[in-house]
Amino acid sequence: MQVDEAPPLPEPDRLDGAPHPRETERLFGHSAAEGAFLQAFNAGRLHHAWLISGPQGIGKATLAWRITRFLLTAPEEGQEEGLFGAPQAAESLDVASDHPVARRLRARSEPRLFHVTRSRNDKTGRLRDQIVAEDVRDLSGFFGLKATDGGRRVVLVDAADDMNTHAANALLKMLEEPPEQTTLLLLSHQPGRLLPTIRSRCRALPLMPLSKDDLAAALRQASFETGDAEAALSELSQGSVGAAIRLLGLEGAGLYADVVALMNTLPRLDRALAIKLANATTARGAEARFDLLFDLIELCLARLARAGAQGTPPPEAVAGEAAVIARLAPTEMQARAWAECARKIGERSRHGRAVNLDPATLVLDTVFELQRTAQAV
């Protein structure tokens, strides 16, 4: 009797419409992080565990896969010598795309890599929302296998933030007694939430937000064109390629322009505009735009609060934003009010979505909170 195979699960680290990080050869804007890793490698002081941190979608996975390709193709110590017997220093993490290791990594068949990520729940057939202890304990079998093509191995944990308590404790034991010739790469969006004992056993490799030019170059590599939205994407994505791709796919620049237009009517509030915004983000099939709307509202309030506190507005994400910020948050007093408003809206929206509150009601409740704050300041 033929047994039907379970359908393939979506990869949790792949963005819709974009190449997977293992398929991305170039990395933009993180030369300092690459240089720090290469310096340690060339000096013979390669730490056994690296914590690659930064906002989601900033390029952490792309860097991790570049490091993985590099380590699994670099000669072992003593295998290759340069002039006068000195080992040749590596100048780049680049590896030719036709290298056998690169091909095996793309095909997900490289035996010297163990990729720890959220796995399938056998009971539901769906992707788990956490990395569980079983996913980490499977490493014992990986370490017990005889290495081929050299002894160096890589363990990639993406994302370490997804580990539940049992998984984190299981990984900690391996960090305390790391196998020889093994490098662990932990990716984290919020490293402060990891166990302090895990952080202390890793060398930190933080990534910074991309500049406008680097962001545009990374988007072009992923076959995304920014058009006239380049400035808006740079500001709204906060230097994250993943966030920019999400904005492009959901027409986020236009949605943010609608948010700013609504803010511009405060404290009187254009109710027709508020209802139009609610209808556009709560229709059937618009769940992703609904979630994005609340992210953009919180971002708008954060920009208001920061501008009022610092006394200088940020570069405009959309036309007319600077004037709205100057009017609604001219001083630190208004900045504090908008920061408190952002906190309230964030809590209400998370609770509302958790209990499946009517989406249109949640949007309008948020709009009225914005109006109340504008009236108060």
mmCIF file of C-alpha atoms in Angstrom:
data_model
loop_
_atom_site.group_PDB
_atom_site.id
_atom_site.type_symbol
_atom_site.label_atom_id
_atom_site.label_comp_id
_atom_site.label_asym_id
_atom_site.label_seq_id
_atom_site.Cartn_x
_atom_site.Cartn_y
_atom_site.Cartn_z
ATOM 1 C CA MET A 1 0.000 0.000 0.000
ATOM 2 C CA GLN A 2 1.353 3.395 -0.950
ATOM 3 C CA VAL A 3 1.761 5.831 1.917
ATOM 4 C CA ASP A 4 1.151 9.466 1.086
ATOM 5 C CA GLU A 5 4.077 11.667 2.042
ATOM 6 C CA ALA A 6 3.399 14.733 4.135
ATOM 7 C CA PRO A 7 3.448 17.913 2.048
ATOM 8 C CA PRO A 8 6.590 20.008 2.411
ATOM 9 C CA LEU A 9 6.391 22.647 5.116
ATOM 10 C CA PRO A 10 7.139 26.323 4.483
ATOM 11 C CA GLU A 11 10.644 27.187 5.570
ATOM 12 C CA PRO A 12 10.411 29.526 8.580
ATOM 13 C CA ASP A 13 13.478 31.488 7.481
ATOM 14 C CA ARG A 14 12.329 32.138 3.902
ATOM 15 C CA LEU A 15 10.555 35.351 2.907
ATOM 16 C CA ASP A 16 7.721 35.106 0.394
ATOM 17 C CA GLY A 17 8.977 35.871 -3.072
ATOM 18 C CA ALA A 18 12.635 36.110 -2.039
ATOM 19 C CA PRO A 19 15.534 33.659 -2.409
ATOM 20 C CA HIS A 20 16.401 31.629 0.666
ATOM 21 C CA PRO A 21 19.468 32.940 2.537
ATOM 22 C CA ARG A 22 21.428 29.804 1.566
ATOM 23 C CA GLU A 23 20.874 30.803 -2.090
ATOM 24 C CA THR A 24 22.006 34.415 -1.563
ATOM 25 C CA GLU A 25 25.660 34.873 -2.419
ATOM 26 C CA ARG A 26 26.337 38.552 -1.677
ATOM 27 C CA LEU A 27 25.774 40.321 1.623
ATOM 28 C CA PHE A 28 25.454 44.096 1.697
ATOM 29 C CA GLY A 29 26.222 46.468 4.556
ATOM 30 C CA HIS A 30 27.852 44.055 6.996
ATOM 31 C CA SER A 31 31.518 44.192 6.044
ATOM 32 C CA ALA A 32 32.487 44.985 9.649
ATOM 33 C CA ALA A 33 30.894 41.773 10.932
ATOM 34 C CA GLU A 34 32.483 39.722 8.157
ATOM 35 C CA GLY A 35 35.826 41.355 8.898
ATOM 36 C CA ALA A 36 35.589 40.502 12.600
ATOM 37 C CA PHE A 37 34.921 36.850 11.827
ATOM 38 C CA LEU A 38 37.747 36.649 9.273
ATOM 39 C CA GLN A 39 40.165 38.308 11.696
ATOM 40 C CA ALA A 40 39.424 35.671 14.328
ATOM 41 C CA PHE A 41 39.718 32.876 11.764
ATOM 42 C CA ASN A 42 43.013 34.096 10.336
ATOM 43 C CA ALA A 43 44.472 34.586 13.808
ATOM 44 C CA GLY A 44 43.634 31.015 14.767
ATOM 45 C CA ARG A 45 41.245 32.238 17.502
ATOM 46 C CA LEU A 46 37.988 31.027 16.006
ATOM 47 C CA HIS A 47 35.449 30.853 18.830
ATOM 48 C CA HIS A 48 33.367 27.668 18.976
ATOM 49 C CA ALA A 49 30.054 29.615 19.136
ATOM 50 C CA TRP A 50 28.936 32.894 17.562
ATOM 51 C CA LEU A 51 25.793 34.855 18.392
ATOM 52 C CA ILE A 52 24.741 36.757 15.254
ATOM 53 C CA SER A 53 22.184 39.337 16.366
ATOM 54 C CA GLY A 54 20.139 42.163 14.908
ATOM 55 C CA PRO A 55 16.577 43.035 13.860
ATOM 56 C CA GLN A 56 14.632 40.437 11.922
ATOM 57 C CA GLY A 57 15.320 40.451 8.189
ATOM 58 C CA ILE A 58 18.567 42.426 8.469
ATOM 59 C CA GLY A 59 20.788 39.732 6.926
ATOM 60 C CA LYS A 60 21.721 37.477 9.842
ATOM 61 C CA ALA A 61 20.807 34.265 8.026
ATOM 62 C CA THR A 62 22.602 35.345 4.860
ATOM 63 C CA LEU A 63 25.762 36.001 6.884
ATOM 64 C CA ALA A 64 25.409 32.661 8.685
ATOM 65 C CA TRP A 65 25.149 30.763 5.404
ATOM 66 C CA ARG A 66 28.163 32.652 4.035
ATOM 67 C CA ILE A 67 30.154 31.677 7.123
ATOM 68 C CA THR A 68 28.951 28.084 6.762
ATOM 69 C CA ARG A 69 30.080 27.866 3.125
ATOM 70 C CA PHE A 70 33.403 29.439 4.045
ATOM 71 C CA LEU A 71 34.135 27.129 6.984
ATOM 72 C CA LEU A 72 33.198 23.959 5.120
ATOM 73 C CA THR A 73 35.414 24.859 2.155
ATOM 74 C CA ALA A 74 38.371 26.426 3.992
ATOM 75 C CA PRO A 75 41.419 24.169 4.305
ATOM 76 C CA GLU A 76 42.026 22.563 7.660
ATOM 77 C CA GLU A 77 44.914 23.869 9.711
ATOM 78 C CA GLY A 78 48.180 22.663 8.203
ATOM 79 C CA GLN A 79 46.613 21.549 4.913
ATOM 80 C CA GLU A 80 47.584 24.629 2.909
ATOM 81 C CA GLU A 81 50.629 26.784 3.410
ATOM 82 C CA GLY A 82 51.816 29.924 1.757
ATOM 83 C CA LEU A 83 55.293 31.422 1.492
ATOM 84 C CA PHE A 84 57.779 30.365 4.174
ATOM 85 C CA GLY A 85 55.280 27.872 5.558
ATOM 86 C CA ALA A 86 52.845 30.517 6.839
ATOM 87 C CA PRO A 87 49.149 29.750 6.342
ATOM 88 C CA GLN A 88 47.447 31.886 3.734
ATOM 89 C CA ALA A 89 45.108 34.476 5.240
ATOM 90 C CA ALA A 90 41.547 34.443 3.954
ATOM 91 C CA GLU A 91 40.496 37.808 2.545
ATOM 92 C CA SER A 92 36.803 37.134 2.018
ATOM 93 C CA LEU A 93 33.968 34.767 2.897
ATOM 94 C CA ASP A 94 33.184 34.373 -0.799
ATOM 95 C CA VAL A 95 32.858 30.817 -2.127
ATOM 96 C CA ALA A 96 32.298 29.990 -5.790
ATOM 97 C CA SER A 97 28.679 29.054 -6.450
ATOM 98 C CA ASP A 98 29.761 25.929 -8.353
ATOM 99 C CA HIS A 99 31.878 24.611 -5.464
ATOM 100 C CA PRO A 100 30.645 21.126 -4.457
ATOM 101 C CA VAL A 101 29.949 22.286 -0.894
ATOM 102 C CA ALA A 102 27.956 25.276 -2.143
ATOM 103 C CA ARG A 103 25.921 22.988 -4.398
ATOM 104 C CA ARG A 104 25.258 20.538 -1.540
ATOM 105 C CA LEU A 105 24.188 23.341 0.778
ATOM 106 C CA ARG A 106 21.713 24.654 -1.782
ATOM 107 C CA ALA A 107 20.396 21.104 -2.197
ATOM 108 C CA ARG A 108 20.190 20.722 1.611
ATOM 109 C CA SER A 109 22.382 17.618 1.413
ATOM 110 C CA GLU A 110 25.636 18.744 3.071
ATOM 111 C CA PRO A 111 26.452 16.132 5.769
ATOM 112 C CA ARG A 112 28.662 18.475 7.804
ATOM 113 C CA LEU A 113 25.903 20.999 8.490
ATOM 114 C CA PHE A 114 23.142 20.550 11.061
ATOM 115 C CA HIS A 115 20.371 23.125 10.713
ATOM 116 C CA VAL A 116 18.291 23.589 13.870
ATOM 117 C CA THR A 117 14.985 25.283 13.176
ATOM 118 C CA ARG A 118 11.308 24.804 13.943
ATOM 119 C CA SER A 119 10.234 21.328 12.891
ATOM 120 C CA ARG A 120 7.043 19.539 11.967
ATOM 121 C CA ASN A 121 4.632 18.547 14.710
ATOM 122 C CA ASP A 122 3.851 14.908 13.894
ATOM 123 C CA LYS A 123 0.433 15.139 15.546
ATOM 124 C CA THR A 124 -0.809 18.174 13.614
ATOM 125 C CA GLY A 125 1.386 17.954 10.534
ATOM 126 C CA ARG A 126 2.095 21.655 10.888
ATOM 127 C CA LEU A 127 5.181 23.676 11.644
ATOM 128 C CA ARG A 128 5.791 24.069 15.356
ATOM 129 C CA ASP A 129 5.837 27.590 16.773
ATOM 130 C CA GLN A 130 8.927 26.741 18.867
ATOM 131 C CA ILE A 131 12.191 24.856 18.597
ATOM 132 C CA VAL A 132 11.744 21.941 20.992
ATOM 133 C CA ALA A 133 14.274 19.897 22.946
ATOM 134 C CA GLU A 134 14.020 17.008 20.472
ATOM 135 C CA ASP A 135 15.282 19.292 17.672
ATOM 136 C CA VAL A 136 18.405 20.101 19.678
ATOM 137 C CA ARG A 137 19.000 16.599 21.071
ATOM 138 C CA ASP A 138 19.184 15.297 17.499
ATOM 139 C CA LEU A 139 22.602 16.978 17.456
ATOM 140 C CA SER A 140 23.969 14.063 19.484
ATOM 141 C CA GLY A 141 23.502 11.794 16.501
ATOM 142 C CA PHE A 142 25.075 14.386 14.197
ATOM 143 C CA PHE A 143 28.163 14.636 16.383
ATOM 144 C CA GLY A 144 28.374 10.856 16.559
ATOM 145 C CA LEU A 145 28.632 10.426 12.805
ATOM 146 C CA LYS A 146 32.029 10.194 11.159
ATOM 147 C CA ALA A 147 32.795 13.458 9.382
ATOM 148 C CA THR A 148 33.515 13.279 5.656
ATOM 149 C CA ASP A 149 35.769 15.525 3.582
ATOM 150 C CA GLY A 150 37.562 16.869 6.660
ATOM 151 C CA GLY A 151 36.658 17.286 10.288
ATOM 152 C CA ARG A 152 35.135 20.768 10.403
ATOM 153 C CA ARG A 153 31.377 20.972 11.036
ATOM 154 C CA VAL A 154 28.784 23.706 11.484
ATOM 155 C CA VAL A 155 25.594 23.893 13.530
ATOM 156 C CA LEU A 156 23.222 26.695 12.527
ATOM 157 C CA VAL A 157 20.405 27.607 14.950
ATOM 158 C CA ASP A 158 17.800 29.854 13.318
ATOM 159 C CA ALA A 159 16.420 31.460 15.302
ATOM 160 C CA ALA A 160 17.703 30.882 18.817
ATOM 161 C CA ASP A 161 14.807 33.060 20.004
ATOM 162 C CA ASP A 162 12.430 30.250 18.986
ATOM 163 C CA MET A 163 13.869 27.741 21.468
ATOM 164 C CA ASN A 164 11.649 26.795 24.369
ATOM 165 C CA THR A 165 13.195 26.368 27.833
ATOM 166 C CA HIS A 166 13.988 22.671 27.385
ATOM 167 C CA ALA A 167 15.621 23.258 23.996
ATOM 168 C CA ALA A 168 17.689 26.153 25.375
ATOM 169 C CA ASN A 169 18.941 24.007 28.256
ATOM 170 C CA ALA A 170 19.801 21.169 25.878
ATOM 171 C CA LEU A 171 21.808 23.546 23.689
ATOM 172 C CA LEU A 172 23.532 25.022 26.724
ATOM 173 C CA LYS A 173 24.991 21.610 27.596
ATOM 174 C CA MET A 174 26.531 21.398 24.128
ATOM 175 C CA LEU A 175 27.912 24.925 24.395
ATOM 176 C CA GLU A 176 29.564 23.971 27.690
ATOM 177 C CA GLU A 177 31.294 20.954 26.119
ATOM 178 C CA PRO A 178 31.559 21.767 22.413
ATOM 179 C CA PRO A 179 32.822 19.033 20.076
ATOM 180 C CA GLU A 180 36.168 19.672 18.426
ATOM 181 C CA GLN A 181 36.230 21.253 14.969
ATOM 182 C CA THR A 182 32.616 22.375 15.363
ATOM 183 C CA THR A 183 31.342 25.937 15.035
ATOM 184 C CA LEU A 184 27.877 26.853 16.301
ATOM 185 C CA LEU A 185 26.119 29.842 14.720
ATOM 186 C CA LEU A 186 23.162 31.155 16.733
ATOM 187 C CA LEU A 187 20.879 33.730 15.113
ATOM 188 C CA SER A 188 18.889 35.997 17.406
ATOM 189 C CA HIS A 189 16.503 38.885 16.799
ATOM 190 C CA GLN A 190 16.400 39.742 20.525
ATOM 191 C CA PRO A 191 19.527 38.375 22.230
ATOM 192 C CA GLY A 192 18.539 39.928 25.550
ATOM 193 C CA ARG A 193 15.817 37.292 25.855
ATOM 194 C CA LEU A 194 18.235 34.374 25.597
ATOM 195 C CA LEU A 195 19.614 32.665 28.675
ATOM 196 C CA PRO A 196 22.547 34.720 30.028
ATOM 197 C CA THR A 197 24.560 31.491 30.195
ATOM 198 C CA ILE A 198 24.040 30.957 26.452
ATOM 199 C CA ARG A 199 25.058 34.532 25.628
ATOM 200 C CA SER A 200 28.173 34.284 27.809
ATOM 201 C CA ARG A 201 29.404 31.221 25.915
ATOM 202 C CA CYS A 202 29.131 32.873 22.504
ATOM 203 C CA ARG A 203 31.135 35.564 20.813
ATOM 204 C CA ALA A 204 28.787 38.400 19.872
ATOM 205 C CA LEU A 205 28.530 39.427 16.229
ATOM 206 C CA PRO A 206 25.891 42.194 16.085
ATOM 207 C CA LEU A 207 24.604 43.483 12.738
ATOM 208 C CA MET A 208 23.610 47.106 12.193
ATOM 209 C CA PRO A 209 20.699 48.436 10.068
ATOM 210 C CA LEU A 210 21.494 48.840 6.386
ATOM 211 C CA SER A 211 22.034 52.217 4.807
ATOM 212 C CA LYS A 212 19.655 53.390 2.096
ATOM 213 C CA ASP A 213 22.083 52.389 -0.676
ATOM 214 C CA ASP A 214 22.904 48.976 0.818
ATOM 215 C CA LEU A 215 19.210 48.259 1.331
ATOM 216 C CA ALA A 216 18.443 49.121 -2.299
ATOM 217 C CA ALA A 217 21.313 46.910 -3.497
ATOM 218 C CA ALA A 218 20.125 43.974 -1.371
ATOM 219 C CA LEU A 219 16.590 44.356 -2.726
ATOM 220 C CA ARG A 220 17.865 44.394 -6.305
ATOM 221 C CA GLN A 221 19.811 41.191 -5.636
ATOM 222 C CA ALA A 222 16.544 39.599 -4.474
ATOM 223 C CA SER A 223 14.887 40.826 -7.714
ATOM 224 C CA PHE A 224 12.780 43.531 -6.037
ATOM 225 C CA GLU A 225 12.515 46.982 -7.566
ATOM 226 C CA THR A 226 11.810 49.897 -5.219
ATOM 227 C CA GLY A 227 10.702 52.427 -7.821
ATOM 228 C CA ASP A 228 9.692 55.719 -6.231
ATOM 229 C CA ALA A 229 9.398 54.103 -2.780
ATOM 230 C CA GLU A 230 13.133 53.842 -2.062
ATOM 231 C CA ALA A 231 13.203 56.626 0.541
ATOM 232 C CA ALA A 232 10.018 55.381 2.210
ATOM 233 C CA LEU A 233 11.315 51.806 2.358
ATOM 234 C CA SER A 234 14.602 52.904 3.903
ATOM 235 C CA GLU A 235 12.822 54.780 6.695
ATOM 236 C CA LEU A 236 9.943 52.390 7.312
ATOM 237 C CA SER A 237 12.008 49.188 7.151
ATOM 238 C CA GLN A 238 14.579 50.665 9.545
ATOM 239 C CA GLY A 239 17.364 49.140 7.488
ATOM 240 C CA SER A 240 15.901 45.613 7.306
ATOM 241 C CA VAL A 241 15.702 43.833 3.952
ATOM 242 C CA GLY A 242 13.026 41.491 5.273
ATOM 243 C CA ALA A 243 10.883 44.373 6.466
ATOM 244 C CA ALA A 244 11.349 46.161 3.139
ATOM 245 C CA ILE A 245 10.232 43.080 1.197
ATOM 246 C CA ARG A 246 7.150 42.840 3.390
ATOM 247 C CA LEU A 247 6.382 46.501 2.778
ATOM 248 C CA LEU A 248 6.781 46.089 -0.969
ATOM 249 C CA GLY A 249 4.532 43.042 -1.086
ATOM 250 C CA LEU A 250 1.765 44.722 0.914
ATOM 251 C CA GLU A 251 2.101 48.216 -0.568
ATOM 252 C CA GLY A 252 3.228 49.431 2.819
ATOM 253 C CA ALA A 253 4.481 52.835 1.651
ATOM 254 C CA GLY A 254 0.986 53.736 0.482
ATOM 255 C CA LEU A 255 -0.543 52.382 3.675
ATOM 256 C CA TYR A 256 1.826 54.501 5.760
ATOM 257 C CA ALA A 257 0.900 57.548 3.684
ATOM 258 C CA ASP A 258 -2.748 56.872 4.621
ATOM 259 C CA VAL A 259 -1.775 56.681 8.311
ATOM 260 C CA VAL A 260 0.037 60.010 8.076
ATOM 261 C CA ALA A 261 -2.926 61.546 6.238
ATOM 262 C CA LEU A 262 -5.208 60.395 9.038
ATOM 263 C CA MET A 263 -2.846 61.801 11.675
ATOM 264 C CA ASN A 264 -2.892 65.093 9.805
ATOM 265 C CA THR A 265 -6.647 65.439 10.457
ATOM 266 C CA LEU A 266 -6.213 65.164 14.239
ATOM 267 C CA PRO A 267 -7.550 66.243 16.641
ATOM 268 C CA ARG A 268 -10.757 66.776 14.628
ATOM 269 C CA LEU A 269 -10.456 63.374 12.878
ATOM 270 C CA ASP A 270 -11.712 62.714 9.383
ATOM 271 C CA ARG A 271 -14.129 59.862 10.123
ATOM 272 C CA ALA A 272 -14.623 59.030 6.454
ATOM 273 C CA LEU A 273 -10.872 58.555 6.080
ATOM 274 C CA ALA A 274 -10.770 56.405 9.234
ATOM 275 C CA ILE A 275 -13.549 54.156 7.936
ATOM 276 C CA LYS A 276 -11.843 53.891 4.543
ATOM 277 C CA LEU A 277 -8.618 52.804 6.240
ATOM 278 C CA ALA A 278 -10.488 50.228 8.330
ATOM 279 C CA ASN A 279 -12.268 48.809 5.277
ATOM 280 C CA ALA A 280 -9.046 48.562 3.279
ATOM 281 C CA THR A 281 -7.284 46.497 5.940
ATOM 282 C CA THR A 282 -10.084 44.329 7.314
ATOM 283 C CA ALA A 283 -11.592 42.882 4.151
ATOM 284 C CA ARG A 284 -11.463 39.147 3.542
ATOM 285 C CA GLY A 285 -7.920 38.122 2.596
ATOM 286 C CA ALA A 286 -6.368 41.324 3.982
ATOM 287 C CA GLU A 287 -5.050 39.789 7.207
ATOM 288 C CA ALA A 288 -1.436 40.598 6.369
ATOM 289 C CA ARG A 289 -2.255 44.257 5.647
ATOM 290 C CA PHE A 290 -4.258 44.384 8.890
ATOM 291 C CA ASP A 291 -1.186 43.283 10.862
ATOM 292 C CA LEU A 292 1.011 45.684 8.905
ATOM 293 C CA LEU A 293 -1.347 48.580 9.660
ATOM 294 C CA PHE A 294 -0.808 48.221 13.403
ATOM 295 C CA ASP A 295 2.951 47.909 12.938
ATOM 296 C CA LEU A 296 2.939 51.128 10.910
ATOM 297 C CA ILE A 297 0.771 52.975 13.433
ATOM 298 C CA GLU A 298 3.177 52.026 16.215
ATOM 299 C CA LEU A 299 6.097 53.058 14.019
ATOM 300 C CA CYS A 300 4.448 56.420 13.283
ATOM 301 C CA LEU A 301 3.935 57.040 16.999
ATOM 302 C CA ALA A 302 7.529 56.051 17.736
ATOM 303 C CA ARG A 303 8.746 58.564 15.160
ATOM 304 C CA LEU A 304 6.492 61.224 16.712
ATOM 305 C CA ALA A 305 7.790 60.514 20.209
ATOM 306 C CA ARG A 306 11.431 60.407 19.159
ATOM 307 C CA ALA A 307 11.168 63.658 17.208
ATOM 308 C CA GLY A 308 9.515 65.443 20.131
ATOM 309 C CA ALA A 309 12.094 64.167 22.608
ATOM 310 C CA GLN A 310 15.111 64.942 20.421
ATOM 311 C CA GLY A 311 13.796 68.168 18.935
ATOM 312 C CA THR A 312 14.594 67.112 15.368
ATOM 313 C CA PRO A 313 12.293 65.244 12.977
ATOM 314 C CA PRO A 314 13.526 62.138 11.123
ATOM 315 C CA PRO A 315 13.872 62.143 7.341
ATOM 316 C CA GLU A 316 10.427 62.028 5.769
ATOM 317 C CA ALA A 317 9.138 58.571 4.955
ATOM 318 C CA VAL A 318 6.252 60.081 2.953
ATOM 319 C CA ALA A 319 5.496 63.597 1.772
ATOM 320 C CA GLY A 320 4.036 65.827 4.464
ATOM 321 C CA GLU A 321 5.147 63.682 7.412
ATOM 322 C CA ALA A 322 7.562 66.301 8.763
ATOM 323 C CA ALA A 323 4.791 68.904 9.059
ATOM 324 C CA VAL A 324 2.521 66.442 10.869
ATOM 325 C CA ILE A 325 5.289 65.547 13.318
ATOM 326 C CA ALA A 326 6.150 69.196 13.934
ATOM 327 C CA ARG A 327 2.518 70.020 14.708
ATOM 328 C CA LEU A 328 1.654 67.019 16.875
ATOM 329 C CA ALA A 329 4.939 66.598 18.782
ATOM 330 C CA PRO A 330 6.678 69.966 19.079
ATOM 331 C CA THR A 331 8.084 69.345 22.580
ATOM 332 C CA GLU A 332 9.098 66.601 24.982
ATOM 333 C CA MET A 333 5.739 66.815 26.774
ATOM 334 C CA GLN A 334 3.850 65.749 23.637
ATOM 335 C CA ALA A 335 6.507 63.132 22.955
ATOM 336 C CA ARG A 336 5.749 61.420 26.270
ATOM 337 C CA ALA A 337 2.021 61.454 25.506
ATOM 338 C CA TRP A 338 2.540 59.799 22.113
ATOM 339 C CA ALA A 339 4.881 57.212 23.625
ATOM 340 C CA GLU A 340 2.177 56.305 26.160
ATOM 341 C CA CYS A 341 -0.377 56.177 23.354
ATOM 342 C CA ALA A 342 1.839 53.725 21.462
ATOM 343 C CA ARG A 343 2.056 51.525 24.557
ATOM 344 C CA LYS A 344 -1.735 51.456 24.987
ATOM 345 C CA ILE A 345 -2.389 50.759 21.323
ATOM 346 C CA GLY A 346 0.210 47.998 21.249
ATOM 347 C CA GLU A 347 -1.324 46.252 24.249
ATOM 348 C CA ARG A 348 -4.890 46.621 22.956
ATOM 349 C CA SER A 349 -4.075 45.413 19.466
ATOM 350 C CA ARG A 350 -2.209 42.338 20.710
ATOM 351 C CA HIS A 351 -5.058 41.489 23.091
ATOM 352 C CA GLY A 352 -7.693 42.161 20.445
ATOM 353 C CA ARG A 353 -6.031 39.888 17.929
ATOM 354 C CA ALA A 354 -5.511 37.189 20.559
ATOM 355 C CA VAL A 355 -9.238 37.072 21.376
ATOM 356 C CA ASN A 356 -10.320 37.520 17.725
ATOM 357 C CA LEU A 357 -11.956 40.898 18.262
ATOM 358 C CA ASP A 358 -13.729 42.204 15.173
ATOM 359 C CA PRO A 359 -10.899 43.701 13.040
ATOM 360 C CA ALA A 360 -12.836 46.809 11.968
ATOM 361 C CA THR A 361 -13.786 47.525 15.580
ATOM 362 C CA LEU A 362 -10.156 47.179 16.621
ATOM 363 C CA VAL A 363 -9.003 49.610 13.919
ATOM 364 C CA LEU A 364 -11.611 52.216 14.833
ATOM 365 C CA ASP A 365 -10.901 51.833 18.558
ATOM 366 C CA THR A 366 -7.250 52.531 17.752
ATOM 367 C CA VAL A 367 -8.156 55.598 15.705
ATOM 368 C CA PHE A 368 -10.234 57.005 18.559
ATOM 369 C CA GLU A 369 -7.312 56.492 20.945
ATOM 370 C CA LEU A 370 -5.172 58.533 18.556
ATOM 371 C CA GLN A 371 -7.823 61.255 18.566
ATOM 372 C CA ARG A 372 -8.030 61.292 22.376
ATOM 373 C CA THR A 373 -4.270 61.676 22.644
ATOM 374 C CA ALA A 374 -4.230 64.493 20.068
ATOM 375 C CA GLN A 375 -6.969 66.316 21.960
ATOM 376 C CA ALA A 376 -5.069 65.935 25.224
ATOM 377 C CA VAL A 377 -1.803 67.343 23.873
#
